[in-house]
Amino acid sequence: MSAGGVAMPAGTGAASARRGGLMLAAGAVLLVAAIVAALAIGPIFIAPADILAILADAAHGIRPTEGIAMRDAVVVLDIRLPRTILTALVGATLAVAGAVLQGVFRNPLADPGLVGVSTGAAFAAVLWIVFGGMVGAFLPQAVLAFALPISAFLGSLISTVLLYSLATREGRTSVAMLLFAGIALGALAAAGTGLVIFVASDQQLREFTFWTLGSTGGASWFKIGIALPFFAALFVGSFWLARGLDALAIGEAEAFHLGVDTQWLKRLAIVLVAAGVGAAVAVAGVIGFVGLVVPHLLRLSAGPMHDRLLIGCALAGGALLLLSDIVARTVAVPAEVPIGVVTAIIGAPYFLYLVHRNRAALGG
Amino acid sequence: MLVARGVTVAIKGKTLLQDVDLSLSPGQVLAIVGPNGAGKSTLLKAMTGERKTTGGEIELDGRALWHWTTAALASRRAVLAQSTEVVFPFLVSEIVTLGIRRNLTAAEQYRLVQRALVAVDMSTMSDRVYGTLSGGEKQRVQLGRVLAQVWSHGCTYLMLDEPTSSLDLSHQLLILRLAREHALSGGGVLMILHDLNLASMAADEIVALKDGNRIASGAPVDVMTDDLIAALYGVRVQVRGVPDGPFLLPQTARLPG
């Protein structure tokens, strides 16, 4: 925030700048540590020094240096690296999407997983997988590759628009309506998902748990490739929205008085959230609570100004999902626990705590 | 000039504002007074562009209000709304920063935030979380944010909806002084005030609204009369005068009936 050479004396602005900078540095360190841990930990432990050597060799396009087992190089590059990158991107996306959605609804409880945005994406993705073949033949190859994330994006968009129109009147969102409408939309979409999977043949769909509790186990460079444009749209676009979201936090009318076109801001934010969440669900299923816990912790530590908050969410969201994934794939070896189980164990008690704190607003 | 001509606002068949004229010039402090539900906030909101009108026209610097983009409006006028609910844990200094134009350097932003906080007597609380402040402190922080917008954009018009409602006496006087300073520096101030003594002290012109109609306007000495106050509020008082202007003592009031 502060330009070079500007000393911030104790007092005005100093605390704001201080709480921002430190937390972002901590987030970056945490993310790097989580990436190294995710590459190192598994059925075979690979030392961080070896990981660095393998990555350096791969970056230079040469065969692994002597002393590094070929097997380790394959494990790191072909198995763990795509999964690590995908997990970090999905975590970052869910946290950033949560922060933006909470900004739009002016409510810290609006998690994409809780209010039906993710479930809407999953329903649309499942619909595409089962029925997409009927229209797929008429689509060009380039579009076909992206058809799954596009379907999930549309499902997510429809859920979010419905949620917004149900829960918001004249720019004011009722907390209770947001949660109730979100629960209803989520339940409806989940029922639709269950029905489609039940009538579909096994080949067309992987297991039901992928769509309800998520997994990054099927990570591949192809999956990263098809989801990345959607993630990038959210990351780039939301930093552009940051100042408007700050203004929106002090009120719909106030934001207008400050020169923010709030209708346009909210529409763009909803499209970007749907893009990010839709693509995340298409490649990793429905993973809850990341978008709730991360932004809330970051607001307390780095402050609610969205430029810093969103960067912090990207870093910490990636780190949190990587750590959850390590737990998910090591706690019940040789089986894997769905990653959404791990995030729910962390997130659900946190959600209860938040609800408890907001009980007055909820009428409890 | 900020001009309203024949402005009418109706919602679901209920007329909130009926054919109201108002004109605010640079250098002028104008106070709107009237009983609860008279349409004061509706008029102010219409003049900021926040509320759509159902009839009449509003012009800012010779152009119809709806011609202005949201961003351009924000560089010509700043608005303090009646109550502001902040949802996330912003610091006081961060709220004030929201008023500042984007393309200033960090040093300029910092100086403006400082200046605004000093102006509203909140400079010692810049690191406090907004939600933990008292009502009056919140109101001053929001006014600081509005002043930061006025100074960084060079806004001409300052529009305040009951800016003194939660303030103690010394801070009420501080707000009136800020309004006068803005007018002296070439700006126009439109504010809604409930306290008739403050309005009479602070304003060059008073506009009185009742039931959505403008029933009187003019200099305080002409508007503040026993009869007008009786007509507005149904209360008989005796308005007195000092050389600076008229005043009234609620102790002299007789309620109707």
Coordinates of C-alpha atoms in Angstrom, one line a residue:
Chain A
M1 CA 0.0 0.0 0.0
S2 CA 2.7 2.5 1.0
A3 CA 4.9 3.9 -1.8
G4 CA 8.6 3.8 -1.3
G5 CA 10.0 6.5 0.9
V6 CA 6.7 7.3 2.7
A7 CA 7.3 6.8 6.4
M8 CA 4.0 5.8 8.1
P9 CA 4.2 7.3 11.6
A10 CA 2.4 5.6 14.4
G11 CA -1.2 6.5 14.1
T12 CA -3.2 7.1 10.9
G13 CA -2.8 4.3 8.4
A14 CA 0.1 2.6 10.1
A15 CA -1.9 -0.2 11.7
S16 CA -3.7 -0.8 8.4
A17 CA -0.5 -1.1 6.4
R18 CA 1.2 -3.1 9.1
R19 CA -1.5 -5.8 9.5
G20 CA -1.7 -6.1 5.7
G21 CA 2.0 -6.6 4.8
L22 CA 2.9 -9.0 7.5
M23 CA 0.0 -11.4 6.9
L24 CA 0.7 -11.5 3.1
A25 CA 4.3 -12.5 3.8
A26 CA 3.1 -15.2 6.2
G27 CA 0.6 -16.4 3.6
A28 CA 3.3 -16.7 0.9
V29 CA 5.6 -18.6 3.2
L30 CA 2.8 -20.9 4.2
L31 CA 1.9 -21.6 0.6
V32 CA 5.5 -22.5 -0.4
A33 CA 5.8 -24.8 2.6
A34 CA 2.5 -26.5 1.8
I35 CA 3.6 -27.0 -1.9
V36 CA 6.9 -28.6 -0.7
A37 CA 5.0 -30.8 1.8
A38 CA 2.5 -31.9 -0.8
L39 CA 5.3 -32.9 -3.2
A40 CA 7.3 -34.7 -0.4
I41 CA 4.6 -36.5 1.5
G42 CA 2.9 -39.7 0.2
P43 CA 3.4 -43.5 0.2
I44 CA 7.0 -42.7 -0.8
F45 CA 8.6 -39.8 1.1
I46 CA 10.8 -37.7 -1.1
A47 CA 13.3 -35.3 0.5
P48 CA 12.7 -31.6 -0.3
A49 CA 16.3 -31.3 -1.6
D50 CA 15.6 -34.1 -4.1
I51 CA 12.3 -32.4 -5.1
L52 CA 14.2 -29.2 -5.9
A53 CA 16.7 -31.1 -8.0
I54 CA 14.0 -33.0 -9.9
L55 CA 12.1 -29.7 -10.6
A56 CA 15.3 -27.9 -11.7
D57 CA 16.2 -30.8 -14.0
A58 CA 12.7 -30.8 -15.5
A59 CA 12.8 -27.1 -16.0
H60 CA 16.0 -27.4 -17.9
G61 CA 14.6 -30.3 -20.0
I62 CA 17.2 -32.8 -18.9
R63 CA 17.1 -36.2 -17.4
P64 CA 17.3 -36.5 -13.7
T65 CA 20.7 -35.9 -12.1
E66 CA 22.5 -39.0 -10.9
G67 CA 21.7 -40.0 -7.4
I68 CA 17.9 -39.3 -7.9
A69 CA 15.9 -42.4 -8.4
M70 CA 14.0 -42.4 -11.7
R71 CA 11.0 -43.6 -9.7
D72 CA 11.1 -40.5 -7.5
A73 CA 11.2 -38.2 -10.6
V74 CA 8.2 -39.9 -12.1
V75 CA 6.3 -39.7 -8.8
V76 CA 7.1 -36.0 -8.4
L77 CA 6.6 -34.8 -12.0
D78 CA 3.8 -37.1 -13.2
I79 CA 1.8 -37.8 -10.1
R80 CA 2.3 -35.2 -7.4
L81 CA 3.1 -32.1 -9.4
P82 CA -0.2 -31.9 -11.3
R83 CA -2.2 -32.7 -8.2
T84 CA -0.3 -30.1 -6.2
I85 CA -0.8 -27.4 -8.7
L86 CA -4.5 -28.3 -9.2
T87 CA -5.1 -28.4 -5.5
A88 CA -3.4 -25.1 -4.9
L89 CA -5.3 -23.4 -7.7
V90 CA -8.7 -24.9 -6.6
G91 CA -8.0 -23.8 -3.0
A92 CA -7.0 -20.3 -4.1
T93 CA -10.1 -20.1 -6.3
L94 CA -12.5 -21.2 -3.7
A95 CA -11.1 -18.7 -1.1
V96 CA -11.1 -15.8 -3.5
A97 CA -14.6 -16.7 -4.8
G98 CA -15.8 -16.8 -1.2
A99 CA -14.3 -13.4 -0.4
V100 CA -15.9 -11.8 -3.5
L101 CA -19.3 -13.5 -2.9
Q102 CA -19.2 -12.3 0.7
G103 CA -18.4 -8.8 -0.6
V104 CA -21.4 -8.9 -3.0
F105 CA -23.8 -10.2 -0.4
R106 CA -22.2 -8.0 2.3
N107 CA -22.2 -11.0 4.5
P108 CA -19.4 -13.1 5.9
L109 CA -21.4 -16.4 5.9
A110 CA -21.8 -16.6 2.1
D111 CA -19.6 -19.6 1.2
P112 CA -20.0 -20.9 -2.3
G113 CA -20.4 -24.5 -0.9
L114 CA -22.9 -23.5 1.8
V115 CA -25.3 -21.4 -0.3
G116 CA -25.7 -23.8 -3.2
V117 CA -23.4 -22.1 -5.7
S118 CA -21.0 -25.2 -5.9
T119 CA -23.9 -27.7 -5.9
G120 CA -25.5 -25.9 -8.8
A121 CA -22.2 -26.3 -10.7
A122 CA -22.0 -30.0 -9.8
F123 CA -25.5 -30.6 -11.1
A124 CA -24.8 -28.9 -14.4
A125 CA -21.4 -30.8 -14.7
V126 CA -23.2 -34.1 -14.1
L127 CA -25.9 -33.2 -16.6
W128 CA -23.2 -32.5 -19.2
I129 CA -21.4 -35.7 -18.6
V130 CA -24.5 -37.8 -18.9
F131 CA -26.4 -35.9 -21.6
G132 CA -23.7 -33.9 -23.3
G133 CA -22.9 -36.6 -25.7
M134 CA -26.2 -35.8 -27.5
V135 CA -25.1 -32.3 -28.4
G136 CA -21.4 -32.9 -28.2
A137 CA -21.2 -34.2 -31.8
F138 CA -22.3 -30.8 -33.1
L139 CA -19.6 -28.9 -31.2
P140 CA -16.1 -28.1 -32.5
Q141 CA -13.2 -29.9 -30.8
A142 CA -11.8 -26.8 -29.1
V143 CA -15.2 -26.0 -27.5
L144 CA -15.7 -29.6 -26.5
A145 CA -12.6 -29.7 -24.4
F146 CA -14.0 -26.8 -22.3
A147 CA -17.6 -28.0 -22.3
L148 CA -17.4 -29.5 -18.8
P149 CA -16.1 -26.3 -17.0
I150 CA -18.5 -24.2 -19.2
S151 CA -21.5 -26.3 -18.1
A152 CA -20.4 -26.1 -14.4
F153 CA -19.9 -22.3 -14.8
L154 CA -23.5 -22.0 -16.2
G155 CA -24.9 -24.1 -13.4
S156 CA -23.0 -22.0 -10.8
L157 CA -24.2 -18.8 -12.5
I158 CA -27.8 -19.8 -12.4
S159 CA -27.6 -20.7 -8.7
T160 CA -25.9 -17.5 -7.8
V161 CA -28.4 -15.3 -9.7
L162 CA -31.3 -17.2 -8.2
L163 CA -29.8 -16.8 -4.7
Y164 CA -29.2 -13.1 -5.2
S165 CA -32.7 -12.4 -6.4
L166 CA -34.2 -14.5 -3.6
A167 CA -32.1 -13.1 -0.7
T168 CA -31.7 -9.5 -1.7
R169 CA -34.3 -6.7 -1.7
E170 CA -33.3 -3.2 -2.7
G171 CA -29.6 -3.9 -2.1
R172 CA -30.1 -5.4 1.3
T173 CA -29.4 -9.0 1.9
S174 CA -31.2 -10.8 4.7
V175 CA -28.8 -13.2 6.4
A176 CA -31.6 -15.7 7.1
M177 CA -32.9 -15.5 3.5
L178 CA -29.4 -16.0 2.2
L179 CA -28.9 -19.2 4.2
F180 CA -32.4 -20.6 3.8
A181 CA -32.5 -19.9 0.1
G182 CA -28.9 -21.3 -0.2
I183 CA -29.8 -24.5 1.6
A184 CA -32.9 -25.0 -0.5
L185 CA -31.1 -24.4 -3.8
G186 CA -28.2 -26.6 -2.6
A187 CA -30.5 -29.4 -1.6
L188 CA -32.4 -29.2 -4.9
A189 CA -29.2 -29.3 -7.0
A190 CA -27.8 -32.1 -4.9
A191 CA -31.0 -34.1 -5.4
G192 CA -30.7 -33.5 -9.1
T193 CA -27.1 -34.6 -9.1
G194 CA -28.0 -37.8 -7.2
L195 CA -30.9 -38.6 -9.5
V196 CA -28.8 -38.2 -12.7
I197 CA -26.0 -40.3 -11.3
F198 CA -28.4 -43.0 -10.2
V199 CA -30.0 -43.3 -13.6
A200 CA -26.6 -43.0 -15.5
S201 CA -24.4 -46.0 -16.2
D202 CA -21.2 -46.4 -14.2
Q203 CA -18.9 -45.6 -17.1
Q204 CA -20.3 -42.1 -17.5
L205 CA -19.7 -41.0 -14.0
R206 CA -17.2 -41.5 -11.3
E207 CA -18.5 -42.1 -7.8
F208 CA -21.1 -39.9 -6.2
T209 CA -18.7 -38.8 -3.5
F210 CA -16.6 -36.9 -6.0
W211 CA -19.5 -34.5 -6.7
T212 CA -20.5 -34.2 -3.1
L213 CA -17.3 -34.2 -1.2
G214 CA -14.6 -33.5 -3.9
S215 CA -11.3 -34.9 -4.7
T216 CA -8.2 -33.7 -6.5
G217 CA -7.1 -37.3 -7.0
G218 CA -7.8 -37.3 -10.8
A219 CA -5.5 -34.3 -11.4
S220 CA -3.9 -34.0 -14.8
W221 CA -2.3 -31.3 -16.9
F222 CA -5.4 -31.5 -19.1
K223 CA -7.6 -30.7 -16.2
I224 CA -5.4 -27.8 -15.1
G225 CA -5.4 -26.5 -18.7
I226 CA -9.2 -26.5 -19.1
A227 CA -9.8 -24.9 -15.7
L228 CA -7.0 -22.3 -15.7
P229 CA -8.7 -19.7 -18.0
F230 CA -11.7 -19.6 -15.6
F231 CA -9.5 -19.4 -12.5
A232 CA -7.4 -16.6 -14.2
A233 CA -10.6 -14.7 -15.0
L234 CA -11.6 -14.7 -11.4
F235 CA -8.1 -13.8 -10.1
V236 CA -7.5 -10.9 -12.5
G237 CA -11.1 -9.7 -12.5
S238 CA -11.6 -9.6 -8.8
F239 CA -8.5 -7.5 -8.1
W240 CA -10.1 -5.0 -10.6
L241 CA -13.3 -5.1 -8.4
A242 CA -11.4 -4.7 -5.2
R243 CA -12.0 -1.0 -4.7
G244 CA -15.6 -1.3 -5.6
L245 CA -16.1 -4.2 -3.1
D246 CA -14.5 -2.0 -0.4
A247 CA -17.0 0.7 -1.1
L248 CA -19.9 -1.8 -1.2
A249 CA -19.0 -3.0 2.3
I250 CA -20.0 0.4 3.8
G251 CA -23.3 0.3 1.9
E252 CA -25.1 0.1 -1.4
A253 CA -26.0 3.8 -1.4
E254 CA -22.6 4.9 -0.1
A255 CA -20.8 2.9 -2.9
F256 CA -23.0 4.7 -5.4
H257 CA -22.2 8.1 -3.8
L258 CA -18.5 7.2 -4.0
G259 CA -18.8 6.7 -7.8
V260 CA -19.2 2.9 -7.9
D261 CA -21.7 1.5 -10.5
T262 CA -23.0 -1.1 -8.0
Q263 CA -25.2 -2.9 -10.5
W264 CA -22.4 -3.5 -12.9
L265 CA -20.0 -4.3 -10.0
K266 CA -22.3 -7.0 -8.7
R267 CA -23.1 -8.5 -12.0
L268 CA -19.4 -8.8 -12.9
A269 CA -18.6 -10.2 -9.5
I270 CA -21.3 -12.9 -9.7
V271 CA -20.1 -13.9 -13.2
L272 CA -16.5 -14.2 -12.0
V273 CA -17.4 -16.1 -8.9
A274 CA -19.5 -18.5 -11.0
A275 CA -16.6 -19.0 -13.5
G276 CA -14.1 -19.8 -10.7
V277 CA -16.4 -22.0 -8.7
G278 CA -17.8 -23.7 -11.8
A279 CA -14.3 -24.6 -13.0
A280 CA -13.2 -25.7 -9.6
V281 CA -16.2 -28.0 -9.2
A282 CA -15.7 -29.4 -12.7
V283 CA -12.1 -30.6 -11.9
A284 CA -12.3 -31.2 -8.2
G285 CA -15.9 -31.7 -7.2
V286 CA -17.7 -29.8 -4.4
I287 CA -15.3 -28.8 -1.6
G288 CA -16.9 -26.9 1.1
F289 CA -15.9 -24.4 3.8
V290 CA -12.6 -23.2 2.2
G291 CA -14.4 -20.1 0.9
L292 CA -15.8 -19.5 4.4
V293 CA -12.9 -20.1 6.7
V294 CA -10.1 -18.5 4.7
P295 CA -11.6 -15.1 4.0
H296 CA -12.9 -14.8 7.5
L297 CA -9.5 -15.5 9.1
L298 CA -7.8 -13.2 6.6
R299 CA -10.2 -10.3 7.4
L300 CA -9.3 -10.6 11.0
S301 CA -5.6 -10.7 10.3
A302 CA -4.9 -8.8 7.1
G303 CA -7.9 -6.5 7.3
P304 CA -11.0 -6.3 5.1
M305 CA -9.5 -4.0 2.3
H306 CA -10.1 -6.2 -0.7
D307 CA -6.8 -5.7 -2.6
R308 CA -4.9 -7.3 0.3
L309 CA -7.7 -9.6 1.3
L310 CA -7.9 -11.2 -2.1
I311 CA -4.2 -11.8 -2.4
G312 CA -4.1 -13.2 1.1
C313 CA -7.1 -15.5 0.3
A314 CA -5.3 -16.8 -2.9
L315 CA -2.2 -17.7 -0.9
A316 CA -3.9 -19.1 2.2
G317 CA -6.6 -20.8 0.3
G318 CA -4.1 -22.7 -1.8
A319 CA -2.1 -23.6 1.4
L320 CA -5.2 -24.8 3.3
L321 CA -6.4 -27.0 0.5
L322 CA -2.9 -28.5 0.0
L323 CA -2.7 -29.3 3.7
S324 CA -6.2 -30.8 3.7
D325 CA -5.3 -32.9 0.6
I326 CA -2.2 -34.3 2.4
V327 CA -4.4 -35.3 5.3
A328 CA -7.0 -36.7 2.9
R329 CA -4.5 -39.0 1.1
T330 CA -2.4 -40.1 4.1
V331 CA -4.9 -40.6 6.9
A332 CA -6.4 -43.9 5.6
V333 CA -3.7 -45.3 3.4
P334 CA -4.1 -47.0 1.0
A335 CA -7.5 -45.5 0.6
E336 CA -8.2 -41.8 0.2
V337 CA -10.7 -39.8 2.3
P338 CA -12.6 -37.3 0.2
I339 CA -11.0 -33.9 0.6
G340 CA -14.4 -32.3 1.5
V341 CA -14.5 -34.5 4.6
V342 CA -11.3 -32.9 5.8
T343 CA -12.3 -29.3 5.0
A344 CA -15.7 -29.9 6.6
I345 CA -14.0 -31.1 9.8
I346 CA -12.1 -27.9 9.9
G347 CA -14.8 -25.6 8.5
A348 CA -18.1 -26.8 10.0
P349 CA -17.1 -26.0 13.7
Y350 CA -15.8 -22.7 12.4
F351 CA -19.2 -22.0 10.7
L352 CA -21.0 -22.9 13.9
Y353 CA -18.8 -20.4 15.8
L354 CA -19.6 -17.7 13.2
V355 CA -23.3 -18.4 13.3
H356 CA -23.2 -18.2 17.1
R357 CA -21.5 -14.8 16.9
N358 CA -24.0 -13.6 14.4
R359 CA -27.0 -15.0 16.2
A360 CA -28.6 -11.6 16.8
A361 CA -28.7 -11.0 13.1
L362 CA -30.2 -14.5 12.5
G363 CA -32.9 -13.9 15.1
G364 CA -31.6 -16.6 17.4
Chain B
M1 CA -25.9 25.0 -9.5
L2 CA -27.8 22.0 -8.3
V3 CA -31.4 22.6 -9.2
A4 CA -34.6 20.6 -8.6
R5 CA -37.7 21.7 -10.5
G6 CA -41.1 20.3 -9.7
V7 CA -39.7 17.1 -8.3
T8 CA -42.2 14.4 -7.5
V9 CA -41.5 11.0 -6.0
A10 CA -44.3 8.5 -5.6
I11 CA -44.0 4.8 -4.5
K12 CA -46.9 2.4 -4.9
G13 CA -49.4 5.2 -5.1
K14 CA -48.1 7.0 -2.1
T15 CA -46.7 10.5 -2.9
L16 CA -43.5 11.1 -0.9
L17 CA -42.6 14.4 -2.6
Q18 CA -45.0 16.7 -4.5
D19 CA -43.7 19.2 -7.0
V20 CA -40.8 20.5 -5.0
D21 CA -38.4 23.2 -6.2
L22 CA -35.0 23.7 -4.7
S23 CA -31.8 25.4 -5.9
L24 CA -28.4 25.2 -4.3
S25 CA -25.6 27.6 -5.4
P26 CA -21.9 27.5 -4.7
G27 CA -21.1 29.5 -1.6
Q28 CA -24.5 28.7 -0.1
V29 CA -25.5 26.7 3.0
L30 CA -29.0 25.4 2.6
A31 CA -30.9 23.6 5.4
I32 CA -34.0 21.4 4.9
V33 CA -36.2 21.2 7.9
G34 CA -39.5 19.6 8.6
P35 CA -41.3 16.9 10.7
N36 CA -40.6 13.2 10.5
G37 CA -41.9 11.8 7.2
A38 CA -42.0 15.2 5.5
G39 CA -39.9 13.9 2.6
K40 CA -36.6 15.5 3.5
S41 CA -34.4 12.4 3.0
T42 CA -36.4 11.5 -0.2
L43 CA -35.6 15.0 -1.6
L44 CA -31.9 14.7 -0.7
K45 CA -31.7 11.2 -2.2
A46 CA -33.4 12.4 -5.4
M47 CA -30.9 15.2 -5.6
T48 CA -27.9 12.8 -5.2
G49 CA -29.2 10.6 -8.0
E50 CA -29.7 7.7 -5.6
R51 CA -33.5 7.8 -5.8
K52 CA -35.4 7.9 -9.1
T53 CA -38.0 10.6 -9.4
T54 CA -41.4 10.1 -10.9
G55 CA -41.8 13.7 -12.1
G56 CA -39.9 16.9 -12.5
E57 CA -36.2 17.4 -13.3
I58 CA -32.9 17.7 -11.4
E59 CA -30.0 19.5 -13.0
L60 CA -26.4 19.5 -11.9
D61 CA -24.2 22.3 -13.4
G62 CA -26.7 22.7 -16.3
R63 CA -27.0 19.0 -17.2
A64 CA -29.8 16.7 -16.2
L65 CA -28.7 14.4 -13.4
W66 CA -29.4 11.2 -15.4
H67 CA -26.9 12.3 -18.0
W68 CA -24.1 12.1 -15.5
T69 CA -22.1 8.8 -15.0
T70 CA -21.9 7.5 -11.4
A71 CA -18.1 8.2 -11.4
A72 CA -18.6 11.8 -12.7
L73 CA -21.2 12.5 -10.1
A74 CA -18.8 11.3 -7.4
S75 CA -16.3 14.0 -8.5
R76 CA -18.9 16.8 -8.2
R77 CA -20.8 15.9 -5.0
A78 CA -20.3 14.0 -1.8
V79 CA -23.0 12.6 0.3
L80 CA -23.3 11.7 4.0
A81 CA -26.3 9.3 4.4
Q82 CA -28.3 9.0 7.6
S83 CA -27.1 5.7 8.9
T84 CA -24.3 3.5 7.5
E85 CA -23.9 -0.1 8.4
V86 CA -20.4 -1.5 7.8
V87 CA -20.2 -5.2 7.5
F88 CA -16.5 -6.1 7.8
P89 CA -13.9 -5.1 10.5
F90 CA -12.5 -1.9 8.8
L91 CA -10.3 0.4 10.7
V92 CA -11.3 4.0 11.0
S93 CA -8.4 5.1 8.7
E94 CA -9.5 2.5 6.1
I95 CA -13.1 3.9 6.0
V96 CA -11.8 7.4 5.4
T97 CA -9.4 6.1 2.7
L98 CA -12.5 4.8 0.7
G99 CA -13.4 8.5 0.0
I100 CA -10.1 9.2 -1.7
R101 CA -9.7 9.3 -5.4
R102 CA -7.8 6.3 -6.7
N103 CA -4.9 7.8 -8.6
L104 CA -3.3 9.7 -5.7
T105 CA 0.1 8.6 -4.4
A106 CA 0.3 6.9 -1.0
A107 CA 1.8 10.0 0.5
E108 CA -1.1 12.2 -0.8
Q109 CA -3.6 9.7 0.4
Y110 CA -2.0 9.5 3.8
R111 CA -2.0 13.3 4.2
L112 CA -5.7 13.6 3.1
V113 CA -6.8 10.8 5.6
Q114 CA -4.9 12.6 8.3
R115 CA -6.4 16.0 7.5
A116 CA -9.9 14.5 7.3
L117 CA -9.5 12.7 10.7
V118 CA -8.3 15.9 12.3
A119 CA -11.2 17.9 10.8
V120 CA -13.8 15.6 12.4
D121 CA -11.8 15.3 15.6
M122 CA -11.1 11.5 15.2
S123 CA -7.3 11.6 14.7
T124 CA -6.6 9.8 17.9
M125 CA -8.8 6.8 16.9
S126 CA -7.5 6.1 13.4
D127 CA -6.5 2.6 14.3
R128 CA -9.7 1.6 16.0
V129 CA -12.1 -0.9 14.4
Y130 CA -15.1 1.0 13.1
G131 CA -17.6 -1.4 14.6
T132 CA -16.4 -0.7 18.1
L133 CA -17.1 3.0 18.0
S134 CA -20.0 4.9 19.5
G135 CA -22.8 6.3 17.3
G136 CA -21.4 9.8 17.3
E137 CA -17.9 8.6 16.5
K138 CA -19.1 6.5 13.6
Q139 CA -21.0 9.6 12.3
R140 CA -17.8 11.6 12.4
V141 CA -15.7 8.9 10.7
Q142 CA -18.3 8.8 7.9
L143 CA -18.2 12.6 7.6
G144 CA -14.4 12.3 7.5
R145 CA -14.8 9.9 4.6
V146 CA -17.1 12.4 2.9
L147 CA -14.6 15.2 3.4
A148 CA -11.8 13.1 2.0
Q149 CA -13.9 12.7 -1.1
V150 CA -14.7 16.4 -1.3
W151 CA -11.0 17.3 -1.0
S152 CA -9.5 14.7 -3.3
H153 CA -12.0 15.1 -6.1
G154 CA -12.6 18.8 -5.5
C155 CA -16.4 18.2 -5.1
T156 CA -18.5 21.4 -5.2
Y157 CA -21.6 20.1 -3.5
L158 CA -21.8 18.6 0.0
M159 CA -25.0 16.9 0.9
L160 CA -25.6 15.8 4.5
D161 CA -28.6 13.9 5.9
E162 CA -28.9 14.8 9.6
P163 CA -25.1 15.1 10.1
T164 CA -25.5 16.2 13.7
S165 CA -28.1 13.6 14.9
S166 CA -25.8 11.6 17.2
L167 CA -23.3 14.3 18.1
D168 CA -22.6 16.2 21.3
L169 CA -22.8 20.0 21.4
S170 CA -19.2 20.7 20.6
H171 CA -19.2 18.3 17.7
Q172 CA -22.5 19.7 16.4
L173 CA -20.8 23.1 16.2
L174 CA -17.8 21.5 14.6
I175 CA -19.9 20.1 11.8
L176 CA -21.6 23.5 11.2
R177 CA -18.2 25.2 11.0
L178 CA -17.0 22.6 8.5
A179 CA -20.2 23.3 6.4
R180 CA -19.5 27.0 6.5
E181 CA -15.9 26.6 5.6
H182 CA -16.9 24.5 2.6
A183 CA -19.3 27.2 1.4
L184 CA -16.7 29.9 2.0
S185 CA -14.2 28.0 -0.2
G186 CA -16.8 28.1 -3.1
G187 CA -18.8 25.0 -2.3
G188 CA -22.5 24.5 -1.8
V189 CA -23.9 22.6 1.2
L190 CA -27.3 21.0 1.4
M191 CA -28.1 19.5 4.8
I192 CA -31.1 18.1 6.6
L193 CA -31.3 19.3 10.2
H194 CA -33.9 18.6 12.9
D195 CA -32.6 21.2 15.3
L196 CA -34.1 24.5 14.2
N197 CA -31.6 26.5 16.2
L198 CA -28.7 24.8 14.4
A199 CA -30.4 25.4 11.1
S200 CA -31.0 29.0 11.8
M201 CA -27.4 29.4 12.9
A202 CA -25.8 27.6 10.1
A203 CA -27.9 28.2 7.0
D204 CA -28.2 31.0 4.5
E205 CA -31.5 29.6 3.4
I206 CA -34.0 27.3 5.1
V207 CA -36.4 25.2 3.1
A208 CA -39.3 23.8 5.1
L209 CA -41.1 20.6 4.0
K210 CA -44.3 19.1 5.2
D211 CA -46.2 16.1 3.8
G212 CA -43.9 16.1 0.7
N213 CA -44.6 19.8 -0.1
R214 CA -42.4 22.8 0.2
I215 CA -44.3 25.1 2.5
A216 CA -41.8 27.9 3.1
S217 CA -38.3 28.9 2.1
G218 CA -36.0 31.9 2.7
A219 CA -33.5 33.4 5.1
P220 CA -33.8 32.0 8.6
V221 CA -35.1 35.3 9.9
D222 CA -38.0 35.1 7.4
V223 CA -38.8 31.5 7.8
M224 CA -38.4 31.0 11.5
T225 CA -41.7 32.4 12.7
D226 CA -44.2 31.3 15.3
D227 CA -46.8 30.6 12.6
L228 CA -44.5 28.4 10.5
I229 CA -43.3 26.3 13.4
A230 CA -46.9 25.8 14.4
A231 CA -47.8 24.8 10.8
L232 CA -44.8 22.4 10.6
Y233 CA -44.9 20.7 13.9
G234 CA -48.3 21.6 15.5
V235 CA -46.4 23.3 18.4
R236 CA -46.8 26.9 19.5
V237 CA -43.5 28.5 20.5
Q238 CA -42.2 32.0 20.7
V239 CA -39.3 32.6 18.4
R240 CA -36.9 35.2 19.7
G241 CA -34.0 36.9 18.1
V242 CA -30.4 37.8 18.8
P243 CA -28.3 39.9 16.4
D244 CA -27.0 36.7 14.7
G245 CA -30.5 35.4 14.0
P246 CA -33.7 33.9 15.3
F247 CA -33.8 31.2 18.0
L248 CA -36.4 29.4 19.9
L249 CA -36.6 27.8 23.3
P250 CA -38.5 24.6 23.6
Q251 CA -39.4 25.7 27.1
T252 CA -41.9 28.1 25.6
A253 CA -43.7 25.4 23.7
R254 CA -47.4 24.6 24.1
L255 CA -48.5 21.4 22.6
P256 CA -51.8 21.5 20.7
G257 CA -55.0 20.5 22.6

